[in-house]
Amino acid sequence: MTSFDSSPTLNAWRALLALAVVFVMLATSGWTAIRGSGVTAPRAAALAAWARGTIDGHALPKPDATAHQLGLFFGSLGNAEQNELADRYPLVVGNLNGAPVPLRYQANRVALAEARAVEQKRMVDSRLSADGRQEASRRMHRFDSLLDDGRQILAFDPSDSGRVAEVFGDLDHAQRVSVIVPGVDTNVLTFEKSSRKNSAPVGMAQSLYDAEHAAAPGTRTAVIAWADYTAPAGLGIDAAVGKMAEDGAVRLAALVRALPGSAPVELFCHSYGSVVCGVSTRELPPRVTDIAVAGSPGMRVGSAAQLDTPARVWSMRDKDDWIQDVPYLDVAGLGHGADPVSPAFGARVLSAAGAIGHPGYFEPGTQSLANFAAIGVGAYQSVVCASDDNSCGSGIFDRSAA
C-alpha cells in the first residue's frame, strides 16, 4: 500500500494548496505595478549618441563588446581622451564593463550631476502632479547623496526606477571581492536608507565591509552594493516568477566577468537576489568561490548540485523570517524551487543567530553577519553552522590573507 505521506493524490493536493497560497498572496499584496520616475530613457539616448560618436576620427566600440575588448580600447587611449569620453558620454562610460574602474567612478559623478539637475527642474514643473514633484524631490536628494565626496559609484542609470552599484574599498587592488545582490523593491530610491539602514544595499555593504575588516585586518577586501538590475516591485507576480531574475543574472555575470584582477569573488544574495544568483551560476567565471543566500525563496533548482557550479553554496534563514511561509515549489514557472536550507537541497547551512526578520541578516552583532564576513575573507573555519555538529565548514581550507 502507498503511505499517506507519499500518496500521489495527497501530493497533488499539497501542490494545489501551495498555488492557492501564492495567489492569495498576490490578491492581498497586489500585482506588480509599473512604477516609473517620468524620466524613462536617458541612457537609451546616451547609447544612441555613443553609436554616432567618434574619438580622433575613429568610431567608438559597441557597448556590448566584451570586457576584454573594451579594456583594450580604453587602454589604447590617453588620459585626456578617456576623460573626454567620460564627460561626453557619462551614462555610457560609467556603465561599461571593461572600462577602467576610476574612469567609471568619474563618469558616474558627471551622470549623477546631470540627473540631479533634471530632477531639480521637475520639482517645480507645474505639468507634474504633486506626487510627481515629490518623487522628483526624493530622486534629487538621492542623487545629491550619491555625489558625496569619497563615494565610488560603479554603475548608475536614472531611467525609470533607476539602477546603481557602489564599491566600498579598493576594487582594483582587493585580495577578495564580495558582491551583495539584494531583492525585491530595490531601486535608486531604496538603495540606501536612514532608518533600518542595514536592510538596504548600501547599509548591507558597509556593514559587511566593516565586519570583514574586523575579521581579517590584513586582508584587502572590496564590497560591491550591486543594485544594477531591475528588481520586482513588491510581492506581485514578478516576484513569483523568474523573468526579472533571468535578466538580472545576465547583468550579474557580466559584472563579475569584468571585475579587475583575479581575486576570489563571493556572492551574498538576499531574498529575491538569491533567485538572481541561482540563475546566474552557469555563466559565472571560476573566480566565484562562494555563493551565500539568506532569506531565500529558492534558487530555481531542486538542489545545490543542479546549480552546476564549482562554487561552495551556503544558505541561512533566521527563525523569524516570513519567507519560510512562502511555498517552495516550481509549477509551470511559478515559484523558485526547493528550500535552500532544507537538508535535501545540499547547501552548507549557516547559523543566523541574532538576526531578526527578513531584513536582519546584515545587522552588526549577528551570527549571520559574522558568518558572511568569515566567508568574505576566506576564514572558513570560523563559520558557525546551523547544526550542532558544525559540519557545514568541513573540507575547506582557510584562505584569508590576514
Short mmCIF file of C-alpha atoms in Angstrom, two decimals:
data_model
loop_
_atom_site.label_atom_id
_atom_site.label_comp_id
_atom_site.label_asym_id
_atom_site.label_seq_id
_atom_site.Cartn_x
_atom_site.Cartn_y
_atom_site.Cartn_z
CA MET A 1 0.00 0.00 0.00
CA THR A 2 1.05 3.57 -0.58
CA SER A 3 1.65 5.52 2.61
CA PHE A 4 -0.48 8.58 3.24
CA ASP A 5 2.55 10.90 3.21
CA SER A 6 3.75 9.73 -0.19
CA SER A 7 0.32 9.43 -1.82
CA PRO A 8 0.29 10.97 -5.32
CA THR A 9 -3.20 12.25 -4.60
CA LEU A 10 -2.07 13.94 -1.39
CA ASN A 11 0.98 15.42 -3.12
CA ALA A 12 -1.27 16.84 -5.82
CA TRP A 13 -3.45 18.43 -3.15
CA ARG A 14 -0.34 19.90 -1.49
CA ALA A 15 0.71 21.45 -4.79
CA LEU A 16 -2.76 22.92 -5.30
CA LEU A 17 -2.74 24.29 -1.75
CA ALA A 18 0.66 25.87 -2.32
CA LEU A 19 -0.58 27.51 -5.50
CA ALA A 20 -3.59 28.80 -3.62
CA VAL A 21 -1.30 30.39 -1.03
CA VAL A 22 0.67 32.11 -3.78
CA PHE A 23 -2.43 33.52 -5.41
CA VAL A 24 -3.83 34.68 -2.07
CA MET A 25 -0.53 36.47 -1.56
CA LEU A 26 -0.91 38.11 -4.96
CA ALA A 27 -4.51 39.09 -4.25
CA THR A 28 -3.73 40.64 -0.86
CA SER A 29 -0.47 42.38 -1.78
CA GLY A 30 -1.39 43.42 -5.29
CA TRP A 31 0.00 42.72 -8.70
CA THR A 32 3.21 44.46 -9.51
CA ALA A 33 2.52 47.99 -10.63
CA ILE A 34 4.62 49.72 -13.22
CA ARG A 35 6.42 52.45 -11.34
CA GLY A 36 8.44 54.98 -13.21
CA SER A 37 10.16 58.23 -12.49
CA GLY A 38 8.84 60.01 -15.54
CA VAL A 39 12.43 60.07 -16.83
CA THR A 40 12.15 56.96 -18.92
CA ALA A 41 15.15 56.53 -21.18
CA PRO A 42 18.13 58.86 -20.66
CA ARG A 43 20.59 56.01 -21.10
CA ALA A 44 18.93 54.95 -24.36
CA ALA A 45 19.55 58.46 -25.66
CA ALA A 46 23.15 58.31 -24.43
CA LEU A 47 23.72 54.98 -26.19
CA ALA A 48 22.33 56.40 -29.43
CA ALA A 49 24.73 59.35 -29.19
CA TRP A 50 27.63 56.97 -28.45
CA ALA A 51 26.78 54.92 -31.55
CA ARG A 52 27.20 58.06 -33.67
CA GLY A 53 30.29 59.29 -31.83
CA THR A 54 33.97 59.15 -32.67
CA ILE A 55 37.30 59.75 -30.96
CA ASP A 56 40.19 61.07 -33.06
CA GLY A 57 38.19 60.19 -36.16
CA HIS A 58 37.62 56.57 -35.15
CA ALA A 59 34.25 55.02 -34.35
CA LEU A 60 33.58 54.07 -30.74
CA PRO A 61 33.30 50.38 -29.83
CA LYS A 62 29.93 48.75 -29.34
CA PRO A 63 28.79 48.99 -25.72
CA ASP A 64 28.02 45.27 -25.69
CA ALA A 65 31.57 44.33 -26.73
CA THR A 66 33.36 42.02 -24.32
CA ALA A 67 35.03 43.46 -21.25
CA HIS A 68 38.38 42.42 -22.73
CA GLN A 69 37.70 44.29 -25.97
CA LEU A 70 36.56 47.39 -24.13
CA GLY A 71 39.57 47.19 -21.86
CA LEU A 72 41.87 47.13 -24.89
CA PHE A 73 40.05 50.12 -26.37
CA PHE A 74 40.40 52.26 -23.25
CA GLY A 75 43.97 51.08 -22.81
CA SER A 76 44.77 52.50 -26.25
CA LEU A 77 43.62 55.97 -25.23
CA GLY A 78 45.49 58.63 -23.34
CA ASN A 79 44.14 60.20 -20.15
CA ALA A 80 42.80 63.23 -21.99
CA GLU A 81 40.86 61.05 -24.44
CA GLN A 82 39.45 58.89 -21.65
CA ASN A 83 38.33 61.97 -19.73
CA GLU A 84 36.74 63.41 -22.86
CA LEU A 85 34.62 60.29 -23.35
CA ALA A 86 33.62 60.24 -19.68
CA ASP A 87 32.46 63.85 -19.91
CA ARG A 88 30.68 63.46 -23.27
CA TYR A 89 29.02 60.09 -22.62
CA PRO A 90 28.85 59.63 -18.83
CA LEU A 91 25.84 57.30 -18.87
CA VAL A 92 27.69 55.01 -21.28
CA VAL A 93 31.24 55.07 -19.90
CA GLY A 94 30.01 54.81 -16.31
CA ASN A 95 28.30 51.50 -17.08
CA LEU A 96 30.83 49.87 -19.40
CA ASN A 97 32.20 46.60 -18.05
CA GLY A 98 35.82 46.75 -19.13
CA ALA A 99 36.32 50.49 -18.72
CA PRO A 100 38.87 51.43 -16.02
CA VAL A 101 37.20 51.48 -12.62
CA PRO A 102 38.36 55.03 -11.68
CA LEU A 103 37.06 56.29 -15.03
CA ARG A 104 33.66 54.72 -14.31
CA TYR A 105 33.57 56.49 -10.95
CA GLN A 106 34.40 59.76 -12.70
CA ALA A 107 31.80 59.29 -15.42
CA ASN A 108 29.09 58.42 -12.92
CA ARG A 109 29.73 61.61 -10.97
CA VAL A 110 29.04 63.53 -14.18
CA ALA A 111 25.93 61.44 -14.86
CA LEU A 112 24.66 61.94 -11.30
CA ALA A 113 25.15 65.71 -11.50
CA GLU A 114 23.20 65.79 -14.76
CA ALA A 115 20.42 63.60 -13.34
CA ARG A 116 20.21 65.80 -10.23
CA ALA A 117 19.76 68.89 -12.43
CA VAL A 118 16.92 67.17 -14.31
CA GLU A 119 15.11 66.35 -11.07
CA GLN A 120 15.57 69.89 -9.75
CA LYS A 121 13.65 71.15 -12.79
CA ARG A 122 10.97 68.50 -12.39
CA MET A 123 10.46 69.52 -8.74
CA VAL A 124 8.92 72.82 -9.91
CA ASP A 125 7.32 71.58 -13.12
CA SER A 126 3.65 72.59 -12.95
CA ARG A 127 2.75 69.90 -15.50
CA LEU A 128 3.53 67.22 -12.93
CA SER A 129 1.18 66.16 -10.16
CA ALA A 130 2.05 66.88 -6.55
CA ASP A 131 3.12 63.23 -6.21
CA GLY A 132 5.30 63.57 -9.30
CA ARG A 133 7.04 66.64 -7.93
CA GLN A 134 7.52 64.93 -4.58
CA GLU A 135 9.14 61.91 -6.23
CA ALA A 136 11.38 64.28 -8.20
CA SER A 137 12.45 65.80 -4.89
CA ARG A 138 13.24 62.39 -3.44
CA ARG A 139 15.27 61.43 -6.50
CA MET A 140 17.14 64.73 -6.47
CA HIS A 141 18.14 64.23 -2.84
CA ARG A 142 19.17 60.63 -3.54
CA PHE A 143 21.43 61.75 -6.42
CA ASP A 144 22.82 64.50 -4.21
CA SER A 145 23.71 61.90 -1.58
CA LEU A 146 25.38 59.65 -4.14
CA LEU A 147 27.55 62.63 -5.12
CA ASP A 148 29.04 62.93 -1.63
CA ASP A 149 32.82 63.05 -1.56
CA GLY A 150 34.51 59.69 -1.47
CA ARG A 151 31.62 57.64 -2.84
CA GLN A 152 32.63 55.18 -5.57
CA ILE A 153 29.68 54.67 -7.91
CA LEU A 154 30.45 51.79 -10.25
CA ALA A 155 27.17 51.89 -12.20
CA PHE A 156 24.31 54.36 -12.49
CA ASP A 157 21.23 54.62 -14.68
CA PRO A 158 18.41 57.03 -13.73
CA SER A 159 15.98 55.52 -16.26
CA ASP A 160 12.60 54.53 -14.81
CA SER A 161 13.05 53.38 -11.18
CA GLY A 162 16.84 53.53 -11.53
CA ARG A 163 19.82 51.21 -11.11
CA VAL A 164 23.04 51.78 -9.19
CA ALA A 165 26.10 49.99 -7.78
CA GLU A 166 28.63 51.26 -5.26
CA VAL A 167 32.06 49.99 -4.19
CA PHE A 168 33.46 50.00 -0.66
CA GLY A 169 37.23 49.54 -0.58
CA ASP A 170 39.84 49.46 -3.33
CA LEU A 171 38.40 47.29 -6.08
CA ASP A 172 41.50 47.41 -8.28
CA HIS A 173 43.78 46.04 -5.57
CA ALA A 174 41.46 43.88 -3.48
CA GLN A 175 42.56 40.41 -2.44
CA ARG A 176 38.93 39.32 -2.05
CA VAL A 177 35.77 40.83 -3.54
CA SER A 178 32.25 40.47 -2.12
CA VAL A 179 29.14 41.30 -4.14
CA ILE A 180 25.80 41.87 -2.41
CA VAL A 181 22.76 41.06 -4.55
CA PRO A 182 19.56 42.47 -2.97
CA GLY A 183 15.93 41.51 -3.56
CA VAL A 184 12.50 43.00 -4.22
CA ASP A 185 11.80 46.74 -4.08
CA THR A 186 15.42 47.61 -4.81
CA ASN A 187 15.78 50.75 -6.88
CA VAL A 188 17.63 54.05 -6.80
CA LEU A 189 15.41 55.43 -4.02
CA THR A 190 15.74 52.38 -1.77
CA PHE A 191 19.46 51.91 -2.45
CA GLU A 192 20.16 53.45 0.95
CA LYS A 193 18.00 54.23 3.97
CA SER A 194 18.40 56.42 7.03
CA SER A 195 16.08 54.19 9.07
CA ARG A 196 16.93 50.47 9.30
CA LYS A 197 19.91 51.29 7.11
CA ASN A 198 21.31 47.75 7.13
CA SER A 199 18.24 46.48 5.29
CA ALA A 200 19.25 48.49 2.17
CA PRO A 201 22.13 47.64 -0.20
CA VAL A 202 24.42 50.47 0.95
CA GLY A 203 23.98 49.58 4.62
CA MET A 204 24.43 45.88 3.88
CA ALA A 205 27.67 46.55 2.01
CA GLN A 206 29.09 48.95 4.59
CA SER A 207 28.21 46.54 7.39
CA LEU A 208 29.85 43.60 5.60
CA TYR A 209 32.92 45.66 4.69
CA ASP A 210 33.43 46.68 8.33
CA ALA A 211 32.87 43.11 9.54
CA GLU A 212 35.37 41.73 7.02
CA HIS A 213 37.98 44.23 8.14
CA ALA A 214 37.39 43.26 11.77
CA ALA A 215 37.64 39.55 10.89
CA ALA A 216 40.86 39.90 8.87
CA PRO A 217 42.52 43.33 9.17
CA GLY A 218 45.39 42.25 6.95
CA THR A 219 43.19 41.26 4.03
CA ARG A 220 42.42 43.90 1.41
CA THR A 221 38.72 43.50 0.67
CA ALA A 222 36.22 45.28 -1.52
CA VAL A 223 32.44 45.01 -1.23
CA ILE A 224 30.03 45.96 -4.00
CA ALA A 225 26.47 47.00 -3.22
CA TRP A 226 25.02 45.79 -6.52
CA ALA A 227 21.55 47.13 -7.34
CA ASP A 228 22.31 47.23 -11.05
CA TYR A 229 19.32 45.16 -12.14
CA THR A 230 15.58 45.79 -12.29
CA ALA A 231 14.10 44.08 -9.24
CA PRO A 232 10.43 43.23 -8.73
CA ALA A 233 8.35 45.95 -7.09
CA GLY A 234 6.54 44.38 -4.17
CA LEU A 235 5.33 40.81 -3.72
CA GLY A 236 3.46 40.66 -7.02
CA ILE A 237 3.63 38.23 -9.89
CA ASP A 238 7.10 39.47 -10.90
CA ALA A 239 8.43 38.26 -7.55
CA ALA A 240 6.85 34.83 -8.01
CA VAL A 241 8.38 34.11 -11.43
CA GLY A 242 11.91 34.23 -12.79
CA LYS A 243 11.90 36.71 -15.69
CA MET A 244 13.49 39.59 -13.79
CA ALA A 245 15.95 37.17 -12.19
CA GLU A 246 17.00 35.93 -15.62
CA ASP A 247 17.60 39.48 -16.83
CA GLY A 248 19.44 40.31 -13.63
CA ALA A 249 21.57 37.18 -13.88
CA VAL A 250 22.89 38.30 -17.26
CA ARG A 251 23.95 41.62 -15.76
CA LEU A 252 25.44 39.98 -12.65
CA ALA A 253 27.54 37.54 -14.67
CA ALA A 254 28.75 40.38 -16.91
CA LEU A 255 29.81 42.38 -13.86
CA VAL A 256 31.76 39.51 -12.32
CA ARG A 257 33.48 38.60 -15.58
CA ALA A 258 34.67 42.21 -15.93
CA LEU A 259 35.98 42.74 -12.38
CA PRO A 260 39.64 43.78 -12.37
CA GLY A 261 42.36 41.45 -11.17
CA SER A 262 41.98 37.80 -10.26
CA ALA A 263 40.87 37.94 -6.62
CA PRO A 264 38.28 35.40 -5.46
CA VAL A 265 34.70 36.65 -5.60
CA GLU A 266 31.92 35.80 -3.15
CA LEU A 267 28.23 36.48 -3.81
CA PHE A 268 25.92 37.32 -0.90
CA CYS A 269 22.37 37.06 -2.15
CA HIS A 270 19.37 38.21 -0.12
CA SER A 271 15.74 37.26 -0.74
CA TYR A 272 14.88 37.55 -4.48
CA GLY A 273 18.57 38.28 -5.03
CA SER A 274 19.18 34.59 -4.34
CA VAL A 275 16.96 33.79 -7.33
CA VAL A 276 19.20 36.04 -9.45
CA CYS A 277 22.30 34.28 -8.11
CA GLY A 278 20.81 30.85 -8.74
CA VAL A 279 20.00 31.62 -12.36
CA SER A 280 23.45 33.15 -12.94
CA THR A 281 25.61 30.21 -11.87
CA ARG A 282 26.22 28.66 -15.29
CA GLU A 283 27.58 31.97 -16.62
CA LEU A 284 29.77 32.89 -13.68
CA PRO A 285 33.57 32.61 -14.04
CA PRO A 286 35.58 30.17 -11.87
CA ARG A 287 36.83 33.01 -9.66
CA VAL A 288 33.43 32.93 -7.90
CA THR A 289 34.31 30.67 -4.99
CA ASP A 290 31.26 31.07 -2.74
CA ILE A 291 27.55 31.81 -3.10
CA ALA A 292 25.76 32.53 0.18
CA VAL A 293 22.00 33.07 0.27
CA ALA A 294 19.89 34.45 3.10
CA GLY A 295 16.11 34.54 3.39
CA SER A 296 15.84 32.79 0.04
CA PRO A 297 12.54 31.91 -1.70
CA GLY A 298 14.54 29.40 -3.78
CA MET A 299 17.24 29.40 -6.44
CA ARG A 300 15.11 27.94 -9.27
CA VAL A 301 16.61 24.48 -8.83
CA GLY A 302 15.78 21.39 -6.80
CA SER A 303 19.22 21.04 -5.22
CA ALA A 304 22.58 22.75 -4.92
CA ALA A 305 24.06 20.17 -7.31
CA GLN A 306 21.70 21.39 -10.04
CA LEU A 307 23.28 24.84 -9.88
CA ASP A 308 26.18 23.25 -11.77
CA THR A 309 28.82 25.46 -10.19
CA PRO A 310 32.17 24.72 -8.56
CA ALA A 311 31.42 27.46 -6.02
CA ARG A 312 30.51 26.48 -2.47
CA VAL A 313 26.82 27.09 -1.80
CA TRP A 314 25.84 28.37 1.64
CA SER A 315 22.38 29.17 2.99
CA MET A 316 20.80 30.60 6.12
CA ARG A 317 17.40 31.66 7.39
CA ASP A 318 16.52 33.10 10.77
CA LYS A 319 13.61 31.67 12.72
CA ASP A 320 11.56 34.88 12.42
CA ASP A 321 11.86 35.25 8.64
CA TRP A 322 8.42 35.24 6.98
CA ILE A 323 9.97 33.83 3.79
CA GLN A 324 9.69 30.34 5.32
CA ASP A 325 5.93 30.55 4.82
CA VAL A 326 6.22 31.05 1.07
CA PRO A 327 5.62 27.77 -0.81
CA TYR A 328 8.86 26.23 -2.09
CA LEU A 329 7.68 24.90 -5.43
CA ASP A 330 8.10 25.26 -9.17
CA VAL A 331 4.88 24.73 -11.11
CA ALA A 332 4.82 25.97 -14.71
CA GLY A 333 7.39 28.63 -13.85
CA LEU A 334 5.58 29.83 -10.72
CA GLY A 335 7.79 29.64 -7.63
CA HIS A 336 11.53 29.30 -7.30
CA GLY A 337 12.16 25.65 -6.45
CA ALA A 338 13.41 23.89 -3.34
CA ASP A 339 14.17 25.44 0.03
CA PRO A 340 17.93 26.18 0.20
CA VAL A 341 18.09 25.49 3.96
CA SER A 342 16.44 22.08 3.71
CA PRO A 343 18.79 19.10 4.17
CA ALA A 344 17.74 17.68 0.81
CA PHE A 345 18.92 20.80 -1.00
CA GLY A 346 22.54 20.10 -0.08
CA ALA A 347 23.83 23.58 0.76
CA ARG A 348 26.11 24.29 3.71
CA VAL A 349 23.59 25.66 6.21
CA LEU A 350 24.84 28.50 8.41
CA SER A 351 23.60 29.90 11.69
CA ALA A 352 21.67 33.17 11.50
CA ALA A 353 21.52 33.61 15.28
CA GLY A 354 20.70 37.16 16.31
CA ALA A 355 19.13 38.15 13.00
CA ILE A 356 15.54 39.30 13.37
CA GLY A 357 13.10 39.05 10.49
CA HIS A 358 13.63 39.06 6.76
CA PRO A 359 15.85 42.17 6.52
CA GLY A 360 18.02 41.50 9.59
CA TYR A 361 20.92 39.43 8.25
CA PHE A 362 23.45 42.27 7.96
CA GLU A 363 22.97 43.76 11.41
CA PRO A 364 26.22 44.12 13.41
CA GLY A 365 26.47 41.64 16.26
CA THR A 366 24.53 38.90 14.48
CA GLN A 367 25.97 35.48 13.71
CA SER A 368 24.63 35.87 10.18
CA LEU A 369 26.89 38.87 9.52
CA ALA A 370 29.85 37.19 11.23
CA ASN A 371 29.38 34.15 9.01
CA PHE A 372 29.19 36.30 5.88
CA ALA A 373 32.38 38.11 6.91
CA ALA A 374 34.20 34.82 7.54
CA ILE A 375 33.28 33.64 4.05
CA GLY A 376 34.19 37.01 2.60
CA VAL A 377 37.75 36.85 3.93
CA GLY A 378 38.18 33.11 3.43
CA ALA A 379 38.23 32.25 7.15
CA TYR A 380 36.07 29.20 6.62
CA GLN A 381 37.00 27.50 9.87
CA SER A 382 35.36 30.41 11.70
CA VAL A 383 31.87 29.85 10.32
CA VAL A 384 29.16 28.71 12.73
CA CYS A 385 26.75 26.19 11.30
CA ALA A 386 23.04 25.90 11.95
CA SER A 387 23.57 22.33 13.14
CA ASP A 388 25.35 21.43 16.37
CA ASP A 389 27.96 19.28 14.63
CA ASN A 390 29.37 22.32 12.80
CA SER A 391 29.94 20.20 9.71
CA CYS A 392 28.98 22.90 7.21
CA GLY A 393 32.56 24.17 7.10
CA SER A 394 34.20 20.80 6.70
CA GLY A 395 36.62 20.07 3.90
CA ILE A 396 37.62 23.71 3.30
CA PHE A 397 40.99 25.28 3.98
CA ASP A 398 41.16 28.86 5.21
CA ARG A 399 42.26 31.30 2.51
CA SER A 400 42.39 34.54 4.49
CA ALA A 401 45.43 36.70 3.75
CA ALA A 402 45.42 38.02 7.31
#
